[in-house]
Amino acid sequence: MTTNSCTSPAAIKKDLSKLAKELAYTDEEIAAGIEYADRTKRRSHPPGEWDKAGRFYAHEHTYSVLCCRSPSRAWPHSQMLTARTAAHCAEVYKADNTTHVRRIGTAYNKLLDGCENDGVVRLLTKGVRKRKADLKCQS
């Protein structure tokens, strides 16, 4: 599969999803990885609200958000930073493996930056035998 000819983010997402499916990543991991990549690069933002003192409170109450430092005047963005992590995105999308979410997010960002396809395939291929064996056991 080649993704070097893709220029639009939608086409890159489609090709990355197809490649990740071939390498035994789950739909949840793919969706969480793309969301993680968008949040880390500030292409999307976690849902939440700001108070008058400039503190951000996340609307997605996952374990990651609930266990982080409460927003204060000194640390107003603690929940926002936590809501941009791979662990939080994995929890929101109910993905089992945070490492897989992080790999897909990294691959998506590399493809958007114009990196070569071989490096992305190499990144996503790590652990493919174990994932395929796990899928066979679940079936």
Tab-separated table of C-alpha atoms in Angstrom:
chain	number	residue	atom	x	y	z
A	1	MET	CA	0.000	0.000	0.000
A	2	THR	CA	1.283	3.438	-0.854
A	3	THR	CA	0.185	6.648	0.778
A	4	ASN	CA	2.751	8.960	-0.800
A	5	SER	CA	0.253	10.130	-3.440
A	6	CYS	CA	-2.273	11.215	-0.800
A	7	THR	CA	-2.451	14.892	-0.075
A	8	SER	CA	-5.716	15.460	1.748
A	9	PRO	CA	-6.158	14.519	5.415
A	10	ALA	CA	-9.313	12.544	4.550
A	11	ALA	CA	-7.443	10.396	2.024
A	12	ILE	CA	-4.583	9.879	4.472
A	13	LYS	CA	-7.045	8.803	7.197
A	14	LYS	CA	-8.689	6.346	4.807
A	15	ASP	CA	-5.389	4.809	3.693
A	16	LEU	CA	-4.007	4.694	7.232
A	17	SER	CA	-7.189	2.970	8.448
A	18	LYS	CA	-6.896	0.391	5.676
A	19	LEU	CA	-3.227	-0.274	6.457
A	20	ALA	CA	-3.891	-0.502	10.196
A	21	LYS	CA	-6.768	-2.950	9.618
A	22	GLU	CA	-4.434	-5.146	7.542
A	23	LEU	CA	-1.972	-5.096	10.448
A	24	ALA	CA	-4.663	-6.236	12.940
A	25	TYR	CA	-5.353	-2.949	14.723
A	26	THR	CA	-8.923	-2.573	16.006
A	27	ASP	CA	-11.386	0.115	14.899
A	28	GLU	CA	-11.291	1.628	18.387
A	29	GLU	CA	-7.483	1.890	18.328
A	30	ILE	CA	-7.551	3.518	14.894
A	31	ALA	CA	-10.197	6.091	15.863
A	32	ALA	CA	-8.454	6.857	19.164
A	33	GLY	CA	-5.061	7.163	17.439
A	34	ILE	CA	-6.344	9.656	14.888
A	35	GLU	CA	-8.066	11.691	17.611
A	36	TYR	CA	-4.897	11.570	19.730
A	37	ALA	CA	-2.840	12.862	16.786
A	38	ASP	CA	-5.305	15.683	16.139
A	39	ARG	CA	-5.368	16.719	19.785
A	40	THR	CA	-1.588	16.697	20.205
A	41	LYS	CA	-1.108	18.873	17.114
A	42	ARG	CA	-4.039	21.140	18.150
A	43	ARG	CA	-6.129	20.310	15.065
A	44	SER	CA	-8.974	19.443	17.459
A	45	HIS	CA	-9.597	20.265	21.088
A	46	PRO	CA	-11.035	18.288	23.992
A	47	PRO	CA	-14.588	19.214	24.923
A	48	GLY	CA	-14.826	21.259	28.062
A	49	GLU	CA	-15.475	24.683	29.484
A	50	TRP	CA	-13.549	27.605	30.896
A	51	ASP	CA	-14.431	29.454	34.077
A	52	LYS	CA	-13.929	33.179	34.726
A	53	ALA	CA	-10.486	32.577	36.233
A	54	GLY	CA	-9.266	30.883	33.031
A	55	ARG	CA	-9.343	27.287	34.311
A	56	PHE	CA	-10.314	24.518	31.894
A	57	TYR	CA	-12.625	21.695	33.015
A	58	ALA	CA	-12.863	18.688	30.677
A	59	HIS	CA	-16.282	17.214	29.881
A	60	GLU	CA	-14.884	13.729	29.242
A	61	HIS	CA	-14.592	12.307	32.743
A	62	THR	CA	-12.215	9.405	32.236
A	63	TYR	CA	-9.881	7.862	34.789
A	64	SER	CA	-7.013	9.957	33.380
A	65	VAL	CA	-8.875	13.228	33.851
A	66	LEU	CA	-10.226	12.340	37.277
A	67	CYS	CA	-6.759	11.381	38.565
A	68	CYS	CA	-4.937	14.458	37.328
A	69	ARG	CA	-4.365	17.626	39.312
A	70	SER	CA	-7.482	19.790	39.694
A	71	PRO	CA	-7.327	23.041	37.742
A	72	SER	CA	-6.244	26.016	39.827
A	73	ARG	CA	-5.117	29.553	39.114
A	74	ALA	CA	-1.521	28.340	39.142
A	75	TRP	CA	-2.226	25.278	36.961
A	76	PRO	CA	-5.295	26.155	34.845
A	77	HIS	CA	-4.692	23.689	31.974
A	78	SER	CA	-4.059	20.438	33.838
A	79	GLN	CA	-7.240	18.732	32.620
A	80	MET	CA	-6.744	20.014	29.071
A	81	LEU	CA	-3.243	18.557	28.911
A	82	THR	CA	-4.492	15.246	30.269
A	83	ALA	CA	-7.355	15.171	27.746
A	84	ARG	CA	-4.766	15.351	24.948
A	85	THR	CA	-2.906	12.175	25.980
A	86	ALA	CA	-3.029	8.782	24.282
A	87	ALA	CA	-4.290	7.153	27.493
A	88	HIS	CA	-7.263	9.511	27.654
A	89	CYS	CA	-8.149	9.048	23.970
A	90	ALA	CA	-7.888	5.277	24.412
A	91	GLU	CA	-10.328	5.482	27.331
A	92	VAL	CA	-12.787	7.654	25.409
A	93	TYR	CA	-12.828	5.297	22.404
A	94	LYS	CA	-12.620	2.163	24.589
A	95	ALA	CA	-9.370	0.986	22.985
A	96	ASP	CA	-7.561	-1.720	24.913
A	97	ASN	CA	-3.943	-0.828	24.170
A	98	THR	CA	-2.554	2.675	24.652
A	99	THR	CA	0.683	1.806	22.859
A	100	HIS	CA	-1.256	0.965	19.693
A	101	VAL	CA	-3.137	4.262	19.943
A	102	ARG	CA	0.152	6.131	20.272
A	103	ARG	CA	1.669	4.297	17.266
A	104	ILE	CA	-1.305	5.081	15.025
A	105	GLY	CA	-1.252	8.725	16.117
A	106	THR	CA	2.460	8.985	15.391
A	107	ALA	CA	1.989	7.336	11.994
A	108	TYR	CA	-0.848	9.724	11.114
A	109	ASN	CA	1.227	12.774	12.021
A	110	LYS	CA	4.180	11.446	9.998
A	111	LEU	CA	1.968	10.916	6.953
A	112	LEU	CA	0.549	14.439	7.254
A	113	ASP	CA	4.090	15.826	7.508
A	114	GLY	CA	4.999	14.050	4.267
A	115	CYS	CA	7.299	11.340	5.611
A	116	GLU	CA	7.970	8.309	3.490
A	117	ASN	CA	5.607	5.360	3.612
A	118	ASP	CA	8.274	2.784	4.552
A	119	GLY	CA	8.936	4.340	7.938
A	120	VAL	CA	5.219	4.440	8.727
A	121	VAL	CA	4.735	0.799	7.736
A	122	ARG	CA	7.740	-0.180	9.850
A	123	LEU	CA	6.305	1.718	12.821
A	124	LEU	CA	2.888	0.060	12.546
A	125	THR	CA	4.245	-3.452	11.874
A	126	LYS	CA	5.718	-3.842	15.381
A	127	GLY	CA	3.890	-6.656	17.185
A	128	VAL	CA	1.726	-7.677	14.226
A	129	ARG	CA	2.101	-11.435	14.884
A	130	LYS	CA	0.864	-11.086	18.455
A	131	ARG	CA	-2.121	-8.926	17.417
A	132	LYS	CA	-3.142	-11.413	14.735
A	133	ALA	CA	-2.826	-14.302	17.196
A	134	ASP	CA	-4.945	-12.410	19.721
A	135	LEU	CA	-7.627	-11.797	17.080
A	136	LYS	CA	-7.735	-15.520	16.242
A	137	CYS	CA	-8.122	-16.404	19.923
A	138	GLN	CA	-11.026	-13.964	20.314
A	139	SER	CA	-12.901	-15.400	17.335
